[in-house]
Coordinates of C-alpha atoms and ligand atoms in Angstrom, one line a residue:
X51 CA 0.0 0.0 0.0
X52 CA 1.8 3.3 -0.9
X53 CA 2.1 6.1 1.8
X54 CA 1.0 9.5 1.6
X55 CA 4.4 10.7 1.7
X56 CA 5.5 8.5 -1.2
X57 CA 2.6 9.6 -3.2
X58 CA 3.3 13.4 -2.2
X59 CA 6.9 12.6 -3.6
X60 CA 5.6 11.1 -6.7
X61 CA 3.4 14.2 -7.4
X62 CA 6.0 16.4 -6.6
X63 CA 8.2 15.2 -9.4
X64 CA 5.7 16.0 -12.0
X65 CA 3.3 18.9 -10.8
X66 CA 4.7 22.2 -9.2
X67 CA 4.3 21.4 -5.7
X68 CA 2.4 18.2 -6.0
X69 CA -0.7 19.9 -6.3
X70 CA -2.8 21.6 -8.6
X71 CA -4.0 23.8 -6.0
X72 CA -1.7 25.6 -3.8
X73 CA -4.0 25.7 -0.8
X74 CA -4.0 21.9 -0.7
X75 CA -0.4 22.0 0.0
X76 CA -0.5 22.5 3.8
X77 CA 1.9 25.4 3.4
X78 CA 0.4 27.4 6.2
X79 CA -0.5 24.6 8.7
X80 CA 2.9 22.5 8.0
X81 CA 3.3 19.1 7.4
X82 CA 2.3 17.0 4.4
X83 CA -1.2 16.8 3.2
X84 CA -2.3 13.2 2.6
X85 CA -3.6 12.1 -1.0
X86 CA -7.4 11.1 -1.1
X87 CA -8.0 7.6 -2.4
X88 CA -12.2 7.6 -2.5
X89 CA -14.7 9.5 -0.9
X90 CA -18.3 9.0 0.5
X91 CA -21.1 11.0 2.5
X92 CA -19.3 12.7 4.9
X93 CA -16.0 11.0 4.7
X94 CA -12.9 11.0 2.9
X95 CA -10.0 7.8 2.8
X96 CA -6.6 8.5 1.8
X97 CA -4.4 6.1 0.2
X98 CA -3.1 4.5 3.5
X99 CA -6.9 3.8 4.1
X100 CA -7.5 6.4 6.9
X101 CA -10.6 7.7 7.2
X102 CA -11.3 11.7 8.1
X103 CA -14.4 13.4 8.6
X104 CA -14.3 15.9 5.9
X105 CA -15.3 19.6 6.4
X106 CA -14.1 20.7 3.0
X107 CA -16.5 18.9 0.9
X108 CA -14.0 20.1 -2.3
X109 CA -14.4 23.6 -1.1
X110 CA -18.5 23.7 -1.2
X111 CA -19.4 21.8 -4.0
X112 CA -20.3 18.1 -2.0
X113 CA -23.3 19.9 0.1
X114 CA -25.0 16.7 -0.5
X115 CA -22.1 14.5 0.7
X116 CA -19.3 12.7 -1.4
X117 CA -20.8 10.6 -4.1
X118 CA -24.1 11.0 -3.5
X119 CA -26.3 8.0 -5.7
X120 CA -28.3 10.6 -7.4
X121 CA -25.6 12.8 -8.2
X122 CA -23.5 9.6 -9.3
X123 CA -26.0 8.3 -11.8
X124 CA -26.8 11.2 -13.1
X125 CA -23.1 11.5 -14.0
X126 CA -23.3 7.8 -15.2
X127 CA -25.9 7.6 -17.3
X128 CA -24.9 10.6 -18.9
X129 CA -21.7 9.6 -19.5
X130 CA -22.9 6.6 -21.3
X131 CA -24.6 8.8 -24.1
X132 CA -21.9 11.2 -24.5
X133 CA -19.3 13.2 -22.8
X134 CA -18.8 16.6 -24.3
X135 CA -20.5 17.8 -27.4
X136 CA -19.2 21.7 -28.2
X137 CA -22.9 22.0 -29.4
X138 CA -25.7 23.5 -27.5
X139 CA -27.7 20.7 -25.5
X140 CA -31.1 20.9 -23.5
X141 CA -29.6 20.2 -20.2
X142 CA -27.6 23.6 -20.1
X143 CA -31.4 24.9 -20.6
X144 CA -32.9 23.2 -17.8
X145 CA -29.7 24.1 -15.4
X146 CA -30.1 27.7 -16.4
X147 CA -33.8 27.7 -16.1
X148 CA -33.2 26.1 -12.6
X149 CA -31.1 28.8 -11.2
X150 CA -33.1 31.4 -12.4
X151 CA -36.1 30.1 -10.7
X152 CA -34.1 30.2 -7.6
X153 CA -32.4 33.6 -7.9
X154 CA -34.8 36.1 -8.9
X155 CA -32.1 38.8 -9.8
X156 CA -30.8 36.6 -12.6
X157 CA -32.9 36.8 -16.2
X158 CA -29.9 35.4 -18.1
X159 CA -26.9 33.0 -17.5
X160 CA -24.1 32.1 -19.2
X161 CA -22.1 28.9 -17.9
X162 CA -18.2 28.3 -18.0
X163 CA -16.0 25.9 -16.1
X164 CA -14.8 27.4 -13.0
X165 CA -15.4 30.0 -10.5
X166 CA -12.4 31.9 -11.5
X167 CA -13.8 32.1 -14.9
X168 CA -17.2 33.2 -13.9
X169 CA -15.4 35.9 -12.2
X170 CA -13.3 37.6 -14.7
X171 CA -15.9 37.0 -17.5
X172 CA -18.3 39.2 -15.3
X173 CA -15.6 41.9 -14.9
X174 CA -15.3 41.9 -18.6
X175 CA -18.7 42.2 -18.9
X176 CA -18.9 45.1 -16.3
X177 CA -16.2 46.6 -18.3
X178 CA -17.7 46.6 -21.5
X179 CA -21.5 47.4 -20.3
X180 CA -20.0 50.6 -18.7
X181 CA -17.2 51.6 -20.9
X182 CA -15.1 52.0 -17.8
X183 CA -11.4 50.5 -16.8
X184 CA -11.1 50.3 -12.8
X185 CA -12.6 48.0 -10.7
X186 CA -13.0 47.6 -6.8
X187 CA -12.6 44.5 -4.9
X188 CA -12.1 44.0 -1.1
X189 CA -8.6 43.0 0.6
X190 CA -8.9 39.4 1.6
X191 CA -11.6 38.7 -0.6
X192 CA -11.1 36.0 -3.3
X193 CA -12.6 35.9 -6.7
X194 CA -10.3 33.1 -8.5
X195 CA -7.0 34.0 -10.0
X196 CA -7.8 36.1 -12.7
X197 CA -5.3 38.8 -13.2
X198 CA -7.1 41.6 -12.1
X199 CA -8.3 39.9 -8.7
X200 CA -4.7 39.0 -7.4
X201 CA -4.5 42.2 -5.5
X202 CA -4.4 41.7 -1.9
X203 CA -6.8 38.5 -2.6
X204 CA -7.6 35.9 0.0
X205 CA -7.4 32.1 0.0
X206 CA -4.5 30.6 -1.2
X207 CA -2.9 33.9 -2.2
X208 CA -3.4 35.1 1.7
X209 CA -2.4 31.7 2.6
X210 CA 1.0 31.8 1.2
X211 CA 1.5 35.6 2.4
X212 CA 1.5 36.7 -1.1
X213 CA 0.0 40.2 -1.4
X214 CA -0.2 40.2 -5.0
X215 CA 1.0 37.8 -7.4
X216 CA 4.0 38.4 -9.6
X217 CA 2.9 38.0 -13.5
X218 CA 0.1 40.6 -13.3
X219 CA 0.9 43.6 -15.2
X220 CA 1.3 46.6 -12.9
X221 CA -0.9 48.5 -15.5
X222 CA -3.9 46.2 -14.9
X223 CA -3.1 45.5 -11.5
X224 CA -3.5 49.5 -10.8
X225 CA -6.9 49.1 -12.3
X226 CA -7.9 47.2 -9.6
X227 CA -8.8 49.2 -6.3
X228 CA -9.1 47.6 -2.7
X229 CA -11.5 48.4 -0.1
X230 CA -11.8 47.1 3.4
X231 CA -14.7 44.8 3.8
X232 CA -17.4 46.1 6.2
X233 CA -15.9 49.3 6.2
X234 CA -18.3 51.2 3.8
X235 CA -16.6 54.8 4.6
X236 CA -13.6 53.3 2.6
X237 CA -15.7 52.6 -0.1
X238 CA -17.5 55.9 0.0
X239 CA -14.0 57.7 0.2
X240 CA -12.9 55.5 -3.1
X241 CA -16.4 56.5 -4.9
X242 CA -15.8 60.3 -4.1
X243 CA -12.3 60.1 -5.8
X244 CA -13.0 57.7 -8.7
X245 CA -16.6 56.9 -8.7
X246 CA -17.0 57.8 -12.4
X247 CA -14.2 55.5 -13.4
X248 CA -15.6 52.8 -11.6
X249 CA -16.8 49.6 -13.8
X250 CA -17.9 47.4 -11.3
X251 CA -17.4 46.6 -7.4
X252 CA -16.9 42.9 -6.8
X253 CA -17.7 41.4 -3.5
X254 CA -18.2 38.0 -1.2
X255 CA -21.7 38.5 0.5
X256 CA -19.9 36.6 3.0
X257 CA -16.3 36.8 3.0
X258 CA -15.2 33.0 3.1
X259 CA -11.6 33.6 2.0
X260 CA -10.2 35.4 5.1
X261 CA -12.0 32.8 7.1
X262 CA -15.8 33.7 7.1
X263 CA -16.9 37.2 7.9
X264 CA -20.4 37.9 7.8
X265 CA -21.5 41.5 6.2
X266 CA -22.4 44.1 8.8
X267 CA -25.9 45.5 8.7
X268 CA -26.0 48.1 6.0
X269 CA -22.8 47.2 4.3
X270 CA -24.1 45.5 1.3
X271 CA -27.0 47.9 0.9
X272 CA -24.3 50.8 1.1
X273 CA -22.7 49.0 -1.9
X274 CA -25.9 49.0 -4.0
X275 CA -27.0 52.4 -3.4
X276 CA -23.4 53.7 -4.2
X277 CA -23.4 51.7 -7.5
X278 CA -26.5 53.0 -8.3
X279 CA -25.2 56.7 -7.7
X280 CA -22.1 56.5 -9.9
X281 CA -23.3 53.8 -12.7
X282 CA -21.4 51.0 -11.5
X283 CA -22.3 47.4 -11.6
X284 CA -22.4 45.5 -8.6
X285 CA -21.3 42.1 -8.7
X286 CA -21.9 39.6 -6.0
X287 CA -19.6 36.9 -6.0
X288 CA -22.0 33.7 -4.9
X289 CA -19.2 30.4 -6.0
X290 CA -19.1 29.9 -2.3
X291 CA -22.0 31.3 -0.7
X292 CA -24.9 30.4 -3.6
X293 CA -27.1 27.7 -2.8
X294 CA -24.8 27.1 0.0
X295 CA -25.8 29.7 2.8
X296 CA -29.5 29.4 1.5
X297 CA -31.6 27.9 -1.3
X298 CA -31.6 31.6 -2.9
X299 CA -28.0 32.3 -1.7
X300 CA -26.5 35.2 0.3
X301 CA -28.4 37.8 -1.7
X302 CA -31.9 36.3 -0.5
X303 CA -30.5 35.9 3.3
X304 CA -29.5 39.9 3.0
X305 CA -32.2 41.1 0.6
X306 CA -29.6 42.7 -1.8
X307 CA -29.9 42.5 -5.6
X308 CA -26.8 42.4 -8.0
X309 CA -26.7 43.2 -11.4
X310 CA -24.3 40.1 -11.8
X311 CA -23.8 37.3 -9.4
X312 CA -21.4 34.7 -10.1
X313 CA -21.9 31.0 -9.1
X314 CA -19.8 27.6 -9.0
X315 CA -19.2 24.9 -6.4
X316 CA -22.6 23.4 -5.6
X317 CA -24.1 24.1 -9.2
X318 CA -21.5 21.6 -10.6
X319 CA -22.0 19.1 -7.4
X320 CA -17.9 18.6 -8.1
X321 CA -18.0 18.7 -11.8
X322 CA -16.1 21.7 -13.2
X323 CA -19.0 24.4 -13.5
X324 CA -19.0 28.1 -13.0
X325 CA -21.5 30.7 -14.3
X326 CA -22.3 34.6 -14.4
X327 CA -25.9 35.5 -14.7
X328 CA -27.8 38.9 -14.2
X329 CA -29.8 41.6 -15.6
X330 CA -31.0 41.2 -19.3
X331 CA -29.9 44.3 -20.1
X332 CA -26.4 43.9 -19.0
X333 CA -26.1 39.8 -20.3
X334 CA -27.5 40.5 -23.6
X335 CA -24.5 42.1 -24.4
X336 CA -22.5 39.0 -24.4
X337 CA -21.3 37.3 -27.4
X338 CA -22.9 36.2 -29.9
X339 CA -25.8 38.4 -28.7
X340 CA -23.6 41.4 -27.7
X341 CA -20.1 42.6 -28.6
X342 CA -18.5 41.4 -25.5
X343 CA -16.5 38.1 -26.1
X344 CA -16.7 35.0 -23.9
X345 CA -16.3 31.5 -24.7
X346 CA -15.0 27.8 -23.7
X347 CA -15.0 24.1 -25.2
X348 CA -16.5 22.7 -22.3
X349 CA -19.0 25.6 -21.1
X350 CA -22.2 23.6 -20.6
X351 CA -20.8 20.1 -20.5
X352 CA -23.5 17.6 -20.5
X353 CA -22.2 15.9 -17.7
X354 CA -21.7 18.9 -15.5
X355 CA -24.9 20.0 -16.1
X356 CA -26.6 16.3 -15.2
X357 CA -24.6 16.8 -11.9
X358 CA -25.5 20.2 -11.1
X359 CA -29.3 19.3 -11.9
X360 CA -29.2 16.7 -9.7
X361 CA -27.3 18.5 -6.7
X362 CA -30.0 21.5 -7.2
X363 CA -32.9 18.9 -6.9
X364 CA -31.3 17.5 -3.7
X365 CA -31.1 20.7 -2.2
X366 CA -34.9 21.5 -2.6
X367 CA -35.8 18.6 -0.6
X368 CA -38.3 19.8 2.3
X369 CA -36.1 20.9 5.1
X370 CA -32.9 20.2 3.6
X371 CA -31.7 23.9 4.6
X372 CA -33.1 23.6 7.8
X373 CA -31.5 20.6 8.9
X374 CA -28.2 21.6 7.2
X375 CA -28.3 24.9 9.1
X376 CA -28.9 23.3 12.5
X377 CA -26.4 20.6 12.4
X378 CA -23.9 23.2 11.5
X379 CA -25.2 25.4 14.2
X380 CA -24.8 22.6 16.4
X381 CA -21.2 21.6 15.5
X382 CA -20.0 25.4 16.0
X383 CA -21.7 25.8 19.4
X384 CA -20.1 22.4 20.2
X385 CA -16.5 23.6 19.3
X386 CA -17.0 26.8 21.5
X387 CA -18.4 24.5 24.6
X388 CA -15.3 22.3 24.0
X389 CA -12.8 25.2 23.8
X390 CA -14.2 27.0 26.6
X391 CA -13.9 23.8 28.6
X392 CA -10.2 23.8 27.7
X393 CA -9.9 27.3 28.4
X394 CA -9.1 28.3 24.8
X395 CA -10.6 31.5 23.4
X396 CA -12.9 30.7 20.4
X397 CA -15.2 32.3 18.3
X398 CA -17.3 30.6 15.8
X399 CA -20.2 31.7 13.5
X400 CA -22.2 29.8 10.8
X401 CA -24.8 30.4 8.0
X402 CA -26.5 27.1 6.2
X403 CA -23.9 25.1 5.5
X404 CA -20.8 27.3 5.7
X405 CA -19.2 28.2 9.2
X406 CA -15.8 29.6 10.3
X407 CA -13.9 29.6 13.4
X408 CA -11.5 32.2 15.1
X409 CA -8.8 31.6 17.9
X410 CA -9.7 34.9 19.7
X411 CA -11.3 36.0 22.8
X412 CA -12.9 39.1 20.7
X413 CA -16.5 39.4 21.1
X414 CA -16.7 38.8 17.0
X415 CA -14.8 39.3 13.8
X416 CA -15.9 41.4 11.7
X417 CA -13.0 42.7 9.5
X418 CA -10.0 41.3 7.7
X419 CA -7.4 42.8 9.7
X420 CA -9.6 41.0 12.9
X421 CA -9.1 38.1 11.2
X422 CA -5.3 38.6 10.8
X423 CA -5.2 39.4 14.5
X424 CA -6.6 36.0 15.5
X425 CA -4.2 33.2 16.5
X426 CA -3.1 31.3 13.7
X427 CA -0.3 29.2 15.5
X428 CA -3.4 28.1 17.7
X429 CA -5.0 27.0 14.9
X430 CA -2.2 25.1 13.4
X431 CA -2.0 23.1 16.3
X432 CA -5.6 22.6 16.6
X433 CA -6.0 21.4 12.9
X434 CA -3.0 18.7 13.4
X435 CA -4.6 17.7 16.7
X436 CA -7.7 16.8 14.7
X437 CA -6.5 15.6 11.7
X438 CA -4.6 13.0 13.5
X439 CA -7.8 11.8 15.3
X440 CA -9.2 11.8 12.0
X441 CA -11.1 15.6 11.4
X442 CA -10.1 17.4 8.1
X443 CA -10.5 21.0 8.6
X444 CA -9.4 23.5 5.9
X445 CA -5.7 23.8 6.0
X446 CA -5.6 27.3 6.3
X447 CA -6.9 29.8 8.8
X448 CA -8.2 31.8 6.2
X449 CA -10.8 29.6 4.9
X450 CA -14.1 28.9 5.6
X451 CA -15.3 25.6 6.4
X452 CA -18.4 23.3 4.9
X453 CA -20.7 21.0 6.0
X454 CA -23.2 18.4 3.8
X455 CA -26.2 17.0 4.6
X456 CA -24.6 13.8 5.2
X457 CA -22.9 15.3 8.2
X458 CA -25.5 13.7 10.4
X459 CA -26.1 14.1 14.7
X460 CA -23.5 10.9 14.6
X461 CA -20.9 12.5 13.1
X462 CA -21.1 15.9 14.7
X463 CA -21.1 14.1 18.0
X464 CA -17.7 12.3 16.5
X465 CA -16.6 15.5 15.1
X466 CA -17.1 17.4 18.8
X467 CA -15.4 14.5 21.1
X468 CA -12.2 14.9 18.5
X469 CA -12.3 18.5 19.2
X470 CA -12.6 18.4 22.8
X471 CA -9.4 16.3 23.2
X472 CA -7.6 18.5 20.6
X473 CA -8.6 21.6 22.5
X474 CA -7.2 20.3 25.8
X475 CA -4.2 18.9 24.1
X476 CA -3.1 22.4 22.7
X477 CA -4.5 24.4 25.7
Ligands
KE4_661 P1 -12.5 28.4 -8.8 O1 -12.0 29.1 -9.8 O2 -11.5 27.9 -8.0 O3 -13.7 27.6 -9.2 O4 -13.4 29.6 -8.2 C1 -12.5 30.4 -7.4 C2 -13.7 31.4 -6.5 C3 -14.3 32.6 -6.8 N1 -14.9 33.3 -5.6 C4 -14.9 32.6 -4.8 C5 -15.6 33.5 -3.6 C6 -14.6 31.6 -4.3 O5 -14.3 31.0 -3.1 C7 -13.7 30.7 -5.2 C8 -12.7 29.7 -4.9 N2 -12.6 29.2 -3.5 C9 -11.4 28.5 -3.1 C10 -11.7 28.3 -1.6 N3 -11.6 29.4 -0.8 C11 -10.9 27.4 -3.7 C12 -9.9 26.4 -3.5 C13 -9.0 26.4 -4.1 O6 -8.5 27.5 -4.6 O7 -8.1 25.4 -4.3

């Protein structure tokens, strides 16, 4: 039986860092990543046969649990009659209609193959629609690895401590202005100075790439008002929060109406899918209807569409989000209780099937700076103390966590028992 270490060495011989996405490399937490052999429900098994309770779920898509039978059947049935056509197929229309039904702000939607592609396409569309070049994002937020976004980005960029990525032309990076999440005054000031030049504001409605930080009351509403006042496009990046924090996404939770919404993860159920959609007046400018170009060989891939449709059917089951939310809340309150019993300061929060926890005694964490002041070393120790006991959190203090409907009460109880031991170990 191969070891994780040998598998990692083999991977490093042919793949940069041995991984196809940097955050998987355990660089922030230390140690070496394990390599997954198979997954089922809430569990991963590594190549050595060790089982983990998985709180990443492929970074969000696996909301119904790994290899849900309905999703697997949809993929198998579709694969048997075609893998990819490069021609339109009815499933694209079905999935588009399903998303539009669930997200009223979307009149038209275009499928792509990743969240990155969705976000960079949305920015291009906003720039084409307004004729403006500048965009505004928030420090610590992550919208994929498109050049315009690798400016004070979150997720893996933050994990690796890369303020900005080399290779992004300065002339392009200079067109990206960053403000502070939850600091509406910092946004107002930028609009005062260059509002007439801003093509778009792009925001994660719940920041999930600097750990998890919810919007303060009035923050998202303020962005909407400023965009209306200055003729800028409001892009709400729901790649992570879409169909994850609520059936209608974060925009349903906070009552915000984007001009464009980006999607990913859950709508593909683990298959490569992203999407961007929004108001007809904007979306109809996308080629071939309009002049803003965007294309993709595998966009609307039938297997990915079938998987996404199966996932969206599963999450519309009666009580799905009520059950998912209740279990995630129980996980978080149980973590706080266990940490408190060990004298470890911990704050948690959750919304639907998304959660975060911070090693801090601050009453709450509502900014990127506050997230960076938390005890990262304590997180690293806790991460490994849990990992060796079979519970797998995101290998970075700057990521959110994800539950699935397969994380039943017994799985939550097992997790909390492991966490209690881990908190005692690190106290
Ligand atoms: P992808 O290109 O990775 O499919 O999506 C980019 C993206 C866009 N917008 C938001 C809000 C996102 O969270 C992401 C990707 N999320 C990270 C996890 N924080 C993906 C994990 C990884 O990079 O390996």
